[in-house]
């Protein structure tokens, strides 16, 4: 294994250091310009910012079963290009992640990629909402949480029982908050835009209702709940109130919910369709405020690849957008607007996801695993879907110009990605 010296890398707190990487760990960290050890590779990092490896706790790798959309290898490559060293993958695969064998398949296939892939098991067998999975067996196999993401657990009693079992196992539960009877086949946010397009809308009540339900159920069993991809003003306010009341609830959102609105779908481009959908400007502002005041715990992507053919028909395309290669850059928009600090971004995109999933914190101190990313905060680039590492091209930020980009990603002391532009 190569010995690597990173010189003059500045962390999120403005401290410039040299980092000596040996045998997969940060062997030494010292003031910039002071390490002169003999090394195989020297990386001048002056002007670059060093972050601990980012963690995206909500991705769909489509593997097994839907590898025409994405697979673990291409998903890992996309993650590394975005500065992401760890991901938690959702269980709506084929077969679903409801047996130890499927968990092991994912872990084995991910092993050589350099990305630590943490499988999320199903809440119910086959995500059918009928019977609960064998959580102890799945935990022993290596899951980090349970979810039926992609659809809700429709039966409230089933969800309550799942929360109760998960509480006793100290197992995180992630909820996709959507009432399917309210959605009733909607494809975009219900409101002025859906009326203008003359299509069925997705009422915000669907998300708000299940968000409230999950919090009430978690509170009733003295358990905890994590709310996925928050997109509405109502859900933000419900979570904020629950936190004030001392209920153990955490939540996440995605960059498209605090940067974009439903106006995007007026183009009838299915790449702007996802579930939950892009909402109104009022919702966007509320989600942003939730990020800024700490109501929203972390930023994820809900990376959901589909083939170009699937996304070619606005009216019948599946929901979902890709985002692992753009998430950091999109979030840095808030840094450049002086709304978030770099330590805030580390908390939202690295520290807090690991805490929620009960995984070790990644640091940049001597003795820690060398899982990190170097970021050029001022690198300007335009998102070209054809240059991304995912198999898919349904990038919600396509053709947008960002300022800030991961230029090198390392896991276990090995350089896994280096920007060529």
Coordinates of N, CA and C in Angstrom, one line a residue, residues 209-306:
X209 N -49.4 13.8 6.8 CA -50.2 12.8 7.6 C -49.4 11.7 8.1
X210 N -48.6 11.0 7.2 CA -47.8 9.9 7.6 C -46.6 10.3 8.5
X211 N -46.1 11.5 8.2 CA -45.0 12.0 9.1 C -45.6 12.1 10.6
X212 N -46.7 12.7 10.7 CA -47.4 12.8 12.0 C -47.7 11.4 12.6
X213 N -48.2 10.5 11.8 CA -48.5 9.2 12.2 C -47.3 8.5 12.8
X214 N -46.2 8.6 12.0 CA -44.9 7.9 12.5 C -44.4 8.4 13.8
X215 N -44.5 9.7 13.9 CA -44.0 10.3 15.2 C -44.9 9.9 16.3
X216 N -46.2 9.9 16.1 CA -47.1 9.5 17.2 C -46.8 8.0 17.6
X217 N -46.7 7.2 16.6 CA -46.4 5.8 16.8 C -45.1 5.6 17.6
X218 N -44.0 6.3 17.1 CA -42.7 6.2 17.8 C -42.9 6.6 19.3
X219 N -43.6 7.7 19.5 CA -43.7 8.2 20.8 C -44.5 7.2 21.7
X220 N -45.5 6.5 21.1 CA -46.3 5.6 21.9 C -45.6 4.4 22.4
X221 N -44.5 4.0 21.7 CA -43.7 2.9 22.1 C -42.4 3.3 22.7
X222 N -42.2 4.6 22.9 CA -41.0 5.2 23.4 C -39.8 4.7 22.6
X223 N -40.0 4.7 21.2 CA -39.0 4.4 20.3 C -38.5 5.6 19.5
X224 N -37.9 5.4 18.4 CA -37.4 6.5 17.6 C -37.8 6.2 16.1
X225 N -37.8 7.3 15.4 CA -38.1 7.2 13.9 C -37.3 8.3 13.2
X226 N -36.9 7.9 12.0 CA -36.2 8.8 11.1 C -37.1 9.0 9.8
X227 N -37.4 10.3 9.6 CA -38.3 10.6 8.5 C -37.4 10.9 7.2
X228 N -37.7 10.1 6.1 CA -37.0 10.3 4.9 C -37.4 11.5 4.1
X229 N -36.5 12.0 3.3 CA -36.8 13.0 2.3 C -37.9 14.0 2.5
X230 N -37.8 14.8 3.6 CA -38.8 15.8 3.9 C -38.9 16.9 2.8
X231 N -40.1 17.2 2.4 CA -40.3 18.1 1.3 C -41.3 19.2 1.5
X232 N -42.1 19.1 2.6 CA -43.2 20.1 2.8 C -43.0 21.0 4.0
X233 N -43.6 22.1 4.0 CA -43.6 23.0 5.1 C -44.2 22.3 6.3
X234 N -45.3 21.6 6.1 CA -46.0 20.9 7.2 C -45.2 19.9 7.9
X235 N -44.4 19.1 7.1 CA -43.6 18.1 7.7 C -42.5 18.7 8.5
X236 N -41.9 19.7 8.0 CA -40.8 20.4 8.8 C -41.4 20.9 10.1
X237 N -42.6 21.5 10.1 CA -43.1 22.0 11.3 C -43.5 20.9 12.3
X238 N -44.0 19.8 11.7 CA -44.4 18.7 12.6 C -43.2 18.1 13.3
X239 N -42.1 17.9 12.5 CA -40.8 17.4 13.1 C -40.3 18.4 14.2
X240 N -40.3 19.7 13.8 CA -39.8 20.7 14.8 C -40.6 20.6 16.1
X241 N -41.9 20.6 16.0 CA -42.7 20.5 17.2 C -42.4 19.2 18.0
X242 N -42.3 18.1 17.3 CA -42.0 16.8 18.0 C -40.7 16.8 18.7
X243 N -39.7 17.4 18.1 CA -38.4 17.5 18.7 C -38.5 18.4 20.0
X244 N -39.2 19.5 20.0 CA -39.4 20.3 21.1 C -40.1 19.5 22.3
X245 N -41.0 18.6 21.9 CA -41.7 17.8 22.8 C -40.9 16.6 23.4
X246 N -39.7 16.5 22.8 CA -38.8 15.4 23.3 C -38.9 14.1 22.7
X247 N -39.7 14.0 21.6 CA -39.8 12.7 20.9 C -38.6 12.4 20.0
X248 N -38.2 11.2 20.0 CA -36.9 10.8 19.4 C -37.1 10.7 17.8
X249 N -37.2 11.8 17.2 CA -37.4 11.9 15.7 C -36.2 12.6 15.1
X250 N -35.7 12.0 14.0 CA -34.7 12.7 13.2 C -35.3 12.7 11.7
X251 N -34.7 13.5 10.9 CA -35.1 13.6 9.5 C -34.0 14.1 8.6
X252 N -34.3 13.9 7.3 CA -33.4 14.2 6.2 C -34.1 15.0 5.1
X253 N -33.3 15.7 4.3 CA -33.9 16.2 3.1 C -32.8 16.1 2.0
X254 N -33.2 16.5 0.8 CA -32.3 16.4 -0.4 C -32.0 17.8 -0.9
X255 N -30.9 18.1 -1.6 CA -30.6 19.4 -2.1 C -31.7 20.0 -3.0
X256 N -32.4 19.1 -3.8 CA -33.4 19.6 -4.7 C -34.6 20.2 -4.0
X257 N -34.8 19.8 -2.8 CA -36.0 20.3 -2.0 C -35.7 21.7 -1.5
X258 N -34.4 22.1 -1.3 CA -34.2 23.4 -0.8 C -33.6 24.4 -1.9
X259 N -33.4 23.8 -3.1 CA -32.9 24.7 -4.2 C -33.9 24.8 -5.3
X260 N -34.8 23.9 -5.5 CA -35.7 23.9 -6.7 C -37.1 23.9 -6.3
X261 N -38.0 24.2 -7.2 CA -39.4 24.2 -7.0 C -40.2 23.5 -8.1
X262 N -41.5 23.3 -7.9 CA -42.3 22.6 -8.9 C -42.3 23.3 -10.3
X263 N -41.8 24.5 -10.4 CA -41.8 25.2 -11.6 C -41.0 24.4 -12.7
X264 N -40.0 23.6 -12.2 CA -39.2 22.8 -13.1 C -40.0 21.9 -13.9
X265 N -41.1 21.3 -13.4 CA -41.8 20.3 -14.1 C -42.7 20.9 -15.2
X266 N -42.8 22.2 -15.3 CA -43.5 22.8 -16.4 C -42.9 22.5 -17.8
X267 N -41.6 22.1 -17.7 CA -40.9 21.7 -19.0 C -41.4 20.4 -19.5
X268 N -42.1 19.6 -18.6 CA -42.6 18.3 -19.0 C -41.4 17.4 -19.2
X269 N -40.3 17.6 -18.4 CA -39.1 16.8 -18.4 C -39.2 15.9 -17.2
X270 N -39.3 14.6 -17.4 CA -39.4 13.6 -16.3 C -38.2 13.5 -15.4
X271 N -37.1 14.1 -15.8 CA -35.9 14.1 -14.9 C -36.2 15.0 -13.7
X272 N -37.3 15.8 -13.7 CA -37.6 16.6 -12.5 C -38.7 16.0 -11.7
X273 N -39.1 14.8 -12.0 CA -40.1 14.1 -11.3 C -39.4 13.1 -10.3
X274 N -39.9 13.3 -9.0 CA -39.4 12.3 -8.0 C -40.5 12.2 -6.9
X275 N -40.3 11.3 -6.0 CA -41.3 11.2 -4.9 C -40.6 11.2 -3.6
X276 N -40.9 12.2 -2.7 CA -41.9 13.2 -2.9 C -41.5 14.2 -4.0
X277 N -42.5 15.0 -4.6 CA -42.2 15.8 -5.7 C -41.6 17.2 -5.3
X278 N -41.1 17.9 -6.2 CA -40.7 19.3 -6.0 C -42.0 20.0 -5.6
X279 N -41.8 20.9 -4.6 CA -43.0 21.6 -4.1 C -43.0 23.1 -4.4
X280 N -43.7 23.9 -3.7 CA -43.8 25.3 -3.9 C -42.6 26.1 -3.3
X281 N -42.6 27.3 -3.7 CA -41.5 28.2 -3.1 C -41.7 28.3 -1.6
X282 N -42.9 28.3 -1.1 CA -43.1 28.3 0.4 C -42.5 27.1 1.0
X283 N -42.7 25.9 0.4 CA -42.1 24.7 0.9 C -40.6 24.7 0.8
X284 N -40.1 25.2 -0.3 CA -38.6 25.3 -0.4 C -38.0 26.1 0.7
X285 N -38.6 27.2 1.0 CA -38.1 28.1 2.0 C -38.2 27.4 3.4
X286 N -39.3 26.7 3.6 CA -39.4 26.0 4.9 C -38.4 24.9 5.1
X287 N -38.2 24.2 4.0 CA -37.2 23.1 4.1 C -35.8 23.7 4.3
X288 N -35.5 24.8 3.6 CA -34.2 25.5 3.8 C -34.1 26.0 5.3
X289 N -35.1 26.5 5.8 CA -35.1 27.0 7.2 C -34.9 25.8 8.2
X290 N -35.5 24.7 7.8 CA -35.3 23.5 8.6 C -33.8 23.0 8.6
X291 N -33.2 23.1 7.5 CA -31.7 22.8 7.4 C -30.9 23.8 8.2
X292 N -31.3 25.0 8.1 CA -30.5 26.1 8.8 C -30.6 26.1 10.3
X293 N -31.8 25.7 10.8 CA -32.1 25.8 12.3 C -31.9 24.4 13.0
X294 N -31.5 23.4 12.2 CA -31.2 22.1 12.8 C -32.4 21.2 13.0
X295 N -33.6 21.6 12.5 CA -34.7 20.7 12.5 C -34.4 19.5 11.6
X296 N -33.9 19.8 10.5 CA -33.5 18.7 9.6 C -32.0 18.3 9.9
X297 N -31.9 17.0 10.1 CA -30.6 16.5 10.7 C -29.5 16.3 9.6
X298 N -29.9 15.9 8.4 CA -28.9 15.6 7.5 C -29.4 15.7 6.0
X299 N -28.4 15.9 5.2 CA -28.7 16.0 3.7 C -28.3 14.7 3.0
X300 N -29.2 14.2 2.2 CA -29.0 13.0 1.5 C -29.3 13.2 0.0
X301 N -29.3 12.2 -0.8 CA -29.6 12.4 -2.2 C -30.9 11.7 -2.6
X302 N -31.3 10.6 -2.0 CA -32.4 9.7 -2.5 C -32.0 9.4 -4.0
X303 N -30.7 9.1 -4.2 CA -30.2 8.7 -5.5 C -31.0 7.6 -6.1
X304 N -31.8 7.9 -7.2 CA -32.7 6.9 -7.7 C -32.6 6.8 -9.2
X305 N -31.7 6.0 -9.7 CA -31.4 5.9 -11.1 C -32.5 5.2 -11.9
X306 N -32.7 5.7 -13.1 CA -33.6 5.0 -14.1 C -33.0 5.2 -15.5

